[in-house]
Amino acid sequence: KALFERAKKSLVGGVNSPVRAFNSVGGNPLFIDRGEGVYVIDADENSYVDLIGSYGPMILGHAFPNVVNSVKKAIDKSFTYGASTEAEIELAELVKEAFPQLDKVRFVNSGTEAIFSAIRLARAYTGKNKIVKFAGCYHGHTDALLVAAGSGLLTLGIPGSAGVPSEAVKDTLIAEYNDIESVKAIVEKYGDEIAAIFIEPVAGNMGVVVPEQSFMTQLREITKENNILLVIDEVMTGFRSKFGGAQDYFNIKADITCMGKVIGGGMPVGAYGASSEIMDMVSPIGP
């Protein structure tokens, strides 16, 4: 409690992510001192079984010795160089091993960066501007996808946050999760204008909602038939159920795959990847 009172004087709401504020559940936010395997220990020395795993990245548990030793070894060399390293190549090769459908990847600093880069890439590759997201799916605080769903089946985007101009989301369309008919209705009306459909293959932000297999299969078919890129956000699902992520689990392949800090064991890193044809649009090769 003392830490929370102190934090509120320097941090917005005393936290660095709204979900940590406990506003919707009441009580005092937890302040964690350390993690040990499957447990986290708070500042009052209370121990909890950690069912969150930092929202995905800590799949080996906290302070796993091999990971800790590798991090220490790397830090002894330095933190960052602003230049290329062999480690980047090794990580890229490992990501490709998990997702064989990827020819090339580009590393960024977060899942949010991966998503907004994928938006730009999809629009550049297709020459189209509209994108589709699903109500309840969260793709980071990217303006174009930070959109609330309207009441109708087919809804043009309206901003879900103050500070997001309506122009930023005017090309965002909202479909209903697990409802393939809502996708068909949007594609029928705007098909020639849609660059990509973005989806969390398991909708984490609205309560871990698992998609129906038929929904995922038909979604892939519809996008292929209409020359729309399918962008799968594996920020939360990547490597958790299977090494190949939700795409392997549901036996579908995205045109563009986005990943978050799970690929860095919790470090601030993300990536997006696709076929060479798509990724070669990216600088320094493409425009």
mmCIF file of C-alpha atoms in Angstrom:
data_model
loop_
_atom_site.group_PDB
_atom_site.id
_atom_site.type_symbol
_atom_site.label_atom_id
_atom_site.label_comp_id
_atom_site.label_asym_id
_atom_site.label_seq_id
_atom_site.Cartn_x
_atom_site.Cartn_y
_atom_site.Cartn_z
ATOM 1 C CA LYS A 1 0.000 0.000 0.000
ATOM 2 C CA ALA A 2 2.857 2.350 0.819
ATOM 3 C CA LEU A 3 4.425 1.695 -2.581
ATOM 4 C CA PHE A 4 1.123 2.430 -4.332
ATOM 5 C CA GLU A 5 0.732 5.747 -2.500
ATOM 6 C CA ARG A 6 4.298 6.632 -3.449
ATOM 7 C CA ALA A 7 3.790 5.522 -7.065
ATOM 8 C CA LYS A 8 0.711 7.715 -7.548
ATOM 9 C CA LYS A 9 2.897 10.799 -7.039
ATOM 10 C CA SER A 10 5.141 9.962 -10.009
ATOM 11 C CA LEU A 11 3.273 7.500 -12.240
ATOM 12 C CA VAL A 12 -0.111 7.992 -13.916
ATOM 13 C CA GLY A 13 -2.570 6.207 -11.641
ATOM 14 C CA GLY A 14 0.430 4.716 -9.863
ATOM 15 C CA VAL A 15 0.948 2.174 -12.656
ATOM 16 C CA ASN A 16 2.426 1.783 -16.135
ATOM 17 C CA SER A 17 -0.446 -0.205 -17.628
ATOM 18 C CA PRO A 18 -4.154 0.422 -16.931
ATOM 19 C CA VAL A 19 -4.787 -3.299 -16.337
ATOM 20 C CA ARG A 20 -2.494 -3.207 -13.285
ATOM 21 C CA ALA A 21 -4.527 -0.556 -11.518
ATOM 22 C CA PHE A 22 -7.144 -2.986 -10.109
ATOM 23 C CA ASN A 23 -9.850 -0.404 -10.946
ATOM 24 C CA SER A 24 -12.362 -3.003 -12.094
ATOM 25 C CA VAL A 25 -11.772 -5.450 -9.233
ATOM 26 C CA GLY A 26 -10.973 -3.184 -6.290
ATOM 27 C CA GLY A 27 -8.230 -3.593 -3.748
ATOM 28 C CA ASN A 28 -4.609 -2.594 -3.822
ATOM 29 C CA PRO A 29 -2.419 -3.347 -6.845
ATOM 30 C CA LEU A 30 0.288 -5.935 -6.264
ATOM 31 C CA PHE A 31 3.881 -4.755 -6.268
ATOM 32 C CA ILE A 32 6.115 -7.714 -7.127
ATOM 33 C CA ASP A 33 9.570 -8.021 -5.623
ATOM 34 C CA ARG A 34 10.783 -11.137 -7.467
ATOM 35 C CA GLY A 35 9.838 -14.326 -9.251
ATOM 36 C CA GLU A 36 10.947 -17.874 -8.543
ATOM 37 C CA GLY A 37 9.890 -20.569 -10.990
ATOM 38 C CA VAL A 38 6.089 -20.715 -11.002
ATOM 39 C CA TYR A 39 5.773 -18.220 -8.131
ATOM 40 C CA VAL A 40 5.881 -14.453 -7.749
ATOM 41 C CA ILE A 41 6.582 -12.847 -4.374
ATOM 42 C CA ASP A 42 5.259 -9.393 -3.575
ATOM 43 C CA ALA A 43 6.786 -6.587 -1.533
ATOM 44 C CA ASP A 44 5.088 -7.965 1.622
ATOM 45 C CA GLU A 45 6.635 -11.404 1.021
ATOM 46 C CA ASN A 46 3.306 -12.988 0.026
ATOM 47 C CA SER A 47 3.846 -15.804 -2.479
ATOM 48 C CA TYR A 48 1.453 -16.439 -5.394
ATOM 49 C CA VAL A 49 1.238 -19.112 -8.059
ATOM 50 C CA ASP A 50 1.771 -17.106 -11.262
ATOM 51 C CA LEU A 51 -0.924 -18.058 -13.776
ATOM 52 C CA ILE A 52 -0.160 -15.022 -15.962
ATOM 53 C CA GLY A 53 3.528 -15.446 -16.815
ATOM 54 C CA SER A 54 3.850 -11.743 -17.696
ATOM 55 C CA TYR A 55 1.041 -12.339 -20.234
ATOM 56 C CA GLY A 56 2.964 -15.029 -22.051
ATOM 57 C CA PRO A 57 6.729 -14.478 -22.153
ATOM 58 C CA MET A 58 7.711 -16.384 -19.011
ATOM 59 C CA ILE A 59 6.934 -19.845 -20.375
ATOM 60 C CA LEU A 60 9.981 -21.317 -18.611
ATOM 61 C CA GLY A 61 9.047 -19.675 -15.320
ATOM 62 C CA HIS A 62 10.790 -16.877 -13.484
ATOM 63 C CA ALA A 63 14.572 -16.672 -13.153
ATOM 64 C CA PHE A 64 15.134 -19.912 -15.071
ATOM 65 C CA PRO A 65 18.883 -20.538 -14.611
ATOM 66 C CA ASN A 66 19.761 -21.102 -18.280
ATOM 67 C CA VAL A 67 17.973 -17.895 -19.277
ATOM 68 C CA VAL A 68 19.508 -15.862 -16.440
ATOM 69 C CA ASN A 69 23.003 -17.090 -17.279
ATOM 70 C CA SER A 70 22.548 -16.298 -20.978
ATOM 71 C CA VAL A 71 21.306 -12.782 -20.183
ATOM 72 C CA LYS A 72 24.266 -12.157 -17.863
ATOM 73 C CA LYS A 73 26.675 -13.386 -20.516
ATOM 74 C CA ALA A 74 25.188 -11.022 -23.106
ATOM 75 C CA ILE A 75 25.098 -8.038 -20.743
ATOM 76 C CA ASP A 76 28.780 -8.497 -19.960
ATOM 77 C CA LYS A 77 29.444 -7.562 -23.611
ATOM 78 C CA SER A 78 27.117 -4.493 -23.549
ATOM 79 C CA PHE A 79 23.431 -3.634 -23.822
ATOM 80 C CA THR A 80 23.001 -2.208 -27.308
ATOM 81 C CA TYR A 81 25.188 -1.230 -30.238
ATOM 82 C CA GLY A 82 23.060 0.425 -32.890
ATOM 83 C CA ALA A 83 24.633 -2.062 -35.295
ATOM 84 C CA SER A 84 24.039 -5.620 -36.494
ATOM 85 C CA THR A 85 24.988 -8.704 -34.470
ATOM 86 C CA GLU A 86 25.158 -12.438 -35.082
ATOM 87 C CA ALA A 87 22.579 -12.930 -32.316
ATOM 88 C CA GLU A 88 19.937 -11.231 -34.497
ATOM 89 C CA ILE A 89 20.517 -13.806 -37.220
ATOM 90 C CA GLU A 90 20.289 -16.683 -34.742
ATOM 91 C CA LEU A 91 17.008 -15.355 -33.333
ATOM 92 C CA ALA A 92 15.573 -14.872 -36.828
ATOM 93 C CA GLU A 93 16.491 -18.446 -37.732
ATOM 94 C CA LEU A 94 14.800 -19.709 -34.564
ATOM 95 C CA VAL A 95 11.617 -17.743 -35.309
ATOM 96 C CA LYS A 96 11.580 -19.194 -38.842
ATOM 97 C CA GLU A 97 11.983 -22.684 -37.381
ATOM 98 C CA ALA A 98 8.806 -22.121 -35.362
ATOM 99 C CA PHE A 99 6.936 -20.538 -38.276
ATOM 100 C CA PRO A 100 8.160 -22.223 -41.511
ATOM 101 C CA GLN A 101 5.764 -20.065 -43.540
ATOM 102 C CA LEU A 102 8.027 -17.065 -42.832
ATOM 103 C CA ASP A 103 10.917 -16.367 -45.182
ATOM 104 C CA LYS A 104 12.082 -13.190 -43.502
ATOM 105 C CA VAL A 105 11.428 -11.251 -40.295
ATOM 106 C CA ARG A 106 12.007 -7.708 -39.099
ATOM 107 C CA PHE A 107 12.657 -7.169 -35.396
ATOM 108 C CA VAL A 108 11.106 -4.256 -33.525
ATOM 109 C CA ASN A 109 10.759 -3.263 -29.862
ATOM 110 C CA SER A 110 7.251 -4.488 -29.021
ATOM 111 C CA GLY A 111 4.144 -6.264 -30.200
ATOM 112 C CA THR A 112 2.488 -2.894 -30.789
ATOM 113 C CA GLU A 113 5.321 -1.898 -33.138
ATOM 114 C CA ALA A 114 4.995 -5.209 -34.964
ATOM 115 C CA ILE A 115 1.282 -4.576 -35.496
ATOM 116 C CA PHE A 116 1.515 -1.022 -36.775
ATOM 117 C CA SER A 117 4.370 -2.059 -39.054
ATOM 118 C CA ALA A 118 2.172 -4.880 -40.384
ATOM 119 C CA ILE A 119 -0.620 -2.386 -41.132
ATOM 120 C CA ARG A 120 1.731 -0.259 -43.193
ATOM 121 C CA LEU A 121 3.222 -3.301 -44.911
ATOM 122 C CA ALA A 122 -0.184 -4.755 -45.820
ATOM 123 C CA ARG A 123 -1.332 -1.450 -47.291
ATOM 124 C CA ALA A 124 1.899 -1.026 -49.246
ATOM 125 C CA TYR A 125 1.822 -4.567 -50.628
ATOM 126 C CA THR A 126 -1.859 -4.582 -51.642
ATOM 127 C CA GLY A 127 -2.259 -0.943 -52.615
ATOM 128 C CA LYS A 128 -5.483 -0.892 -50.569
ATOM 129 C CA ASN A 129 -6.278 1.107 -47.424
ATOM 130 C CA LYS A 130 -9.076 -0.502 -45.409
ATOM 131 C CA ILE A 131 -8.370 -3.007 -42.662
ATOM 132 C CA VAL A 132 -10.674 -5.247 -40.626
ATOM 133 C CA LYS A 133 -10.391 -6.084 -36.945
ATOM 134 C CA PHE A 134 -12.647 -8.049 -34.615
ATOM 135 C CA ALA A 135 -14.594 -6.536 -31.750
ATOM 136 C CA GLY A 136 -12.896 -7.443 -28.492
ATOM 137 C CA CYS A 137 -9.491 -8.165 -30.012
ATOM 138 C CA TYR A 138 -6.647 -6.007 -28.737
ATOM 139 C CA HIS A 139 -3.608 -5.300 -30.896
ATOM 140 C CA GLY A 140 -1.723 -2.803 -28.774
ATOM 141 C CA HIS A 141 -2.232 0.952 -28.666
ATOM 142 C CA THR A 142 -2.039 1.445 -32.421
ATOM 143 C CA ASP A 143 -4.384 4.260 -33.487
ATOM 144 C CA ALA A 144 -5.872 2.418 -36.478
ATOM 145 C CA LEU A 145 -6.807 -0.627 -34.373
ATOM 146 C CA LEU A 146 -7.689 1.098 -31.100
ATOM 147 C CA VAL A 147 -11.312 1.047 -32.081
ATOM 148 C CA ALA A 148 -14.550 0.317 -30.240
ATOM 149 C CA ALA A 149 -17.154 -1.871 -31.937
ATOM 150 C CA GLY A 150 -20.496 -0.252 -32.741
ATOM 151 C CA SER A 151 -23.860 -1.819 -32.109
ATOM 152 C CA GLY A 152 -24.454 -3.032 -35.650
ATOM 153 C CA LEU A 153 -23.154 -6.120 -37.395
ATOM 154 C CA LEU A 154 -21.200 -3.983 -39.825
ATOM 155 C CA THR A 155 -19.577 -0.955 -38.246
ATOM 156 C CA LEU A 156 -17.178 1.665 -39.474
ATOM 157 C CA GLY A 157 -14.488 2.382 -36.915
ATOM 158 C CA ILE A 158 -14.962 4.950 -34.205
ATOM 159 C CA PRO A 159 -12.038 5.822 -31.931
ATOM 160 C CA GLY A 160 -11.770 3.836 -28.696
ATOM 161 C CA SER A 161 -9.574 6.430 -26.996
ATOM 162 C CA ALA A 162 -9.391 10.171 -26.630
ATOM 163 C CA GLY A 163 -6.612 11.555 -28.794
ATOM 164 C CA VAL A 164 -7.300 9.213 -31.712
ATOM 165 C CA PRO A 165 -8.646 11.336 -34.572
ATOM 166 C CA SER A 166 -11.553 9.929 -36.535
ATOM 167 C CA GLU A 167 -9.388 10.125 -39.669
ATOM 168 C CA ALA A 168 -7.033 7.531 -38.141
ATOM 169 C CA VAL A 169 -9.770 4.903 -37.958
ATOM 170 C CA LYS A 170 -11.983 5.843 -40.898
ATOM 171 C CA ASP A 171 -10.574 2.878 -42.840
ATOM 172 C CA THR A 172 -11.008 0.401 -39.974
ATOM 173 C CA LEU A 173 -13.950 -1.990 -40.197
ATOM 174 C CA ILE A 174 -15.252 -4.085 -37.306
ATOM 175 C CA ALA A 175 -16.278 -7.741 -37.577
ATOM 176 C CA GLU A 176 -17.652 -10.030 -34.880
ATOM 177 C CA TYR A 177 -15.343 -12.698 -33.466
ATOM 178 C CA ASN A 178 -16.349 -16.295 -34.260
ATOM 179 C CA ASP A 179 -19.006 -14.956 -36.657
ATOM 180 C CA ILE A 180 -17.932 -15.688 -40.229
ATOM 181 C CA GLU A 181 -21.130 -14.123 -41.612
ATOM 182 C CA SER A 182 -20.029 -10.726 -40.285
ATOM 183 C CA VAL A 183 -16.762 -11.143 -42.190
ATOM 184 C CA LYS A 184 -18.587 -12.115 -45.383
ATOM 185 C CA ALA A 185 -20.845 -9.052 -45.100
ATOM 186 C CA ILE A 186 -17.859 -6.711 -44.806
ATOM 187 C CA VAL A 187 -15.944 -8.374 -47.633
ATOM 188 C CA GLU A 188 -19.012 -8.308 -49.880
ATOM 189 C CA LYS A 189 -19.366 -4.558 -49.366
ATOM 190 C CA TYR A 190 -15.727 -3.451 -49.221
ATOM 191 C CA GLY A 191 -13.723 -6.406 -50.604
ATOM 192 C CA ASP A 192 -11.830 -4.450 -53.257
ATOM 193 C CA GLU A 193 -10.726 -1.875 -50.679
ATOM 194 C CA ILE A 194 -9.531 -4.191 -47.872
ATOM 195 C CA ALA A 195 -5.780 -4.635 -47.462
ATOM 196 C CA ALA A 196 -5.842 -7.002 -44.498
ATOM 197 C CA ILE A 197 -7.845 -8.677 -41.757
ATOM 198 C CA PHE A 198 -6.205 -8.641 -38.328
ATOM 199 C CA ILE A 199 -7.042 -11.238 -35.686
ATOM 200 C CA GLU A 200 -5.906 -12.560 -32.347
ATOM 201 C CA PRO A 201 -6.211 -16.318 -32.902
ATOM 202 C CA VAL A 202 -7.273 -16.584 -29.267
ATOM 203 C CA ALA A 203 -8.907 -13.388 -28.019
ATOM 204 C CA GLY A 204 -7.023 -12.690 -24.816
ATOM 205 C CA ASN A 205 -8.265 -9.222 -23.964
ATOM 206 C CA MET A 206 -11.938 -10.180 -23.754
ATOM 207 C CA GLY A 207 -11.465 -13.231 -21.569
ATOM 208 C CA VAL A 208 -9.445 -15.828 -23.493
ATOM 209 C CA VAL A 209 -12.059 -16.713 -26.105
ATOM 210 C CA VAL A 210 -11.075 -19.652 -28.303
ATOM 211 C CA PRO A 211 -12.166 -19.498 -31.944
ATOM 212 C CA GLU A 212 -14.125 -22.239 -33.621
ATOM 213 C CA GLN A 213 -11.967 -24.230 -36.025
ATOM 214 C CA SER A 214 -14.448 -23.705 -38.857
ATOM 215 C CA PHE A 215 -14.320 -19.945 -38.275
ATOM 216 C CA MET A 216 -10.529 -19.858 -38.629
ATOM 217 C CA THR A 217 -10.564 -22.144 -41.673
ATOM 218 C CA GLN A 218 -13.226 -20.115 -43.474
ATOM 219 C CA LEU A 219 -11.495 -16.862 -42.567
ATOM 220 C CA ARG A 220 -8.348 -18.094 -44.301
ATOM 221 C CA GLU A 221 -10.357 -19.163 -47.363
ATOM 222 C CA ILE A 222 -12.208 -15.844 -47.637
ATOM 223 C CA THR A 223 -9.022 -13.780 -47.428
ATOM 224 C CA LYS A 224 -7.304 -15.872 -50.112
ATOM 225 C CA GLU A 225 -10.309 -15.707 -52.441
ATOM 226 C CA ASN A 226 -10.481 -11.911 -52.177
ATOM 227 C CA ASN A 227 -6.762 -11.050 -52.250
ATOM 228 C CA ILE A 228 -6.864 -9.835 -48.649
ATOM 229 C CA LEU A 229 -3.878 -10.452 -46.398
ATOM 230 C CA LEU A 230 -4.523 -12.353 -43.172
ATOM 231 C CA VAL A 231 -2.473 -10.915 -40.314
ATOM 232 C CA ILE A 232 -2.333 -13.109 -37.226
ATOM 233 C CA ASP A 233 -1.349 -11.451 -33.961
ATOM 234 C CA GLU A 234 0.648 -14.096 -32.055
ATOM 235 C CA VAL A 235 1.788 -11.618 -29.388
ATOM 236 C CA MET A 236 -0.105 -13.518 -26.691
ATOM 237 C CA THR A 237 -0.489 -16.934 -28.323
ATOM 238 C CA GLY A 238 2.976 -17.358 -29.805
ATOM 239 C CA PHE A 239 4.816 -20.436 -28.460
ATOM 240 C CA ARG A 240 2.394 -21.009 -25.581
ATOM 241 C CA SER A 241 0.269 -23.915 -26.806
ATOM 242 C CA LYS A 242 2.775 -25.089 -29.414
ATOM 243 C CA PHE A 243 6.192 -24.051 -30.675
ATOM 244 C CA GLY A 244 4.514 -23.018 -33.935
ATOM 245 C CA GLY A 245 1.938 -20.897 -32.128
ATOM 246 C CA ALA A 246 -1.798 -20.806 -32.696
ATOM 247 C CA GLN A 247 -1.294 -21.106 -36.444
ATOM 248 C CA ASP A 248 0.155 -24.571 -35.989
ATOM 249 C CA TYR A 249 -2.584 -25.437 -33.496
ATOM 250 C CA PHE A 250 -5.415 -24.374 -35.840
ATOM 251 C CA ASN A 251 -3.564 -25.520 -38.978
ATOM 252 C CA ILE A 252 -3.717 -22.197 -40.814
ATOM 253 C CA LYS A 253 -0.965 -19.936 -42.127
ATOM 254 C CA ALA A 254 -1.028 -16.164 -41.928
ATOM 255 C CA ASP A 255 0.273 -13.899 -44.660
ATOM 256 C CA ILE A 256 1.904 -11.749 -41.962
ATOM 257 C CA THR A 257 2.694 -12.963 -38.442
ATOM 258 C CA CYS A 258 3.247 -10.586 -35.505
ATOM 259 C CA MET A 259 5.083 -11.510 -32.301
ATOM 260 C CA GLY A 260 5.870 -9.782 -29.009
ATOM 261 C CA LYS A 261 8.317 -10.062 -26.156
ATOM 262 C CA VAL A 262 7.872 -13.823 -25.782
ATOM 263 C CA ILE A 263 10.580 -14.165 -28.451
ATOM 264 C CA GLY A 264 12.960 -12.380 -26.084
ATOM 265 C CA GLY A 265 12.010 -14.224 -22.923
ATOM 266 C CA GLY A 266 10.337 -11.065 -21.615
ATOM 267 C CA MET A 267 12.851 -8.572 -22.983
ATOM 268 C CA PRO A 268 11.362 -5.625 -24.949
ATOM 269 C CA VAL A 269 11.404 -7.087 -28.443
ATOM 270 C CA GLY A 270 8.884 -7.962 -31.122
ATOM 271 C CA ALA A 271 8.878 -9.073 -34.736
ATOM 272 C CA TYR A 272 6.780 -9.342 -37.861
ATOM 273 C CA GLY A 273 7.434 -11.735 -40.691
ATOM 274 C CA ALA A 274 6.057 -13.028 -43.979
ATOM 275 C CA SER A 275 7.089 -14.444 -47.329
ATOM 276 C CA SER A 276 10.000 -12.828 -49.153
ATOM 277 C CA GLU A 277 7.557 -11.368 -51.683
ATOM 278 C CA ILE A 278 5.804 -9.403 -48.944
ATOM 279 C CA MET A 279 8.785 -8.646 -46.699
ATOM 280 C CA ASP A 280 10.901 -7.335 -49.571
ATOM 281 C CA MET A 281 8.544 -4.339 -49.622
ATOM 282 C CA VAL A 282 10.331 -3.253 -46.440
ATOM 283 C CA SER A 283 13.293 -0.873 -46.533
ATOM 284 C CA PRO A 284 16.195 -1.128 -47.361
ATOM 285 C CA ILE A 285 15.024 -3.429 -50.178
ATOM 286 C CA GLY A 286 11.572 -2.003 -50.804
ATOM 287 C CA PRO A 287 9.750 1.324 -50.664
#
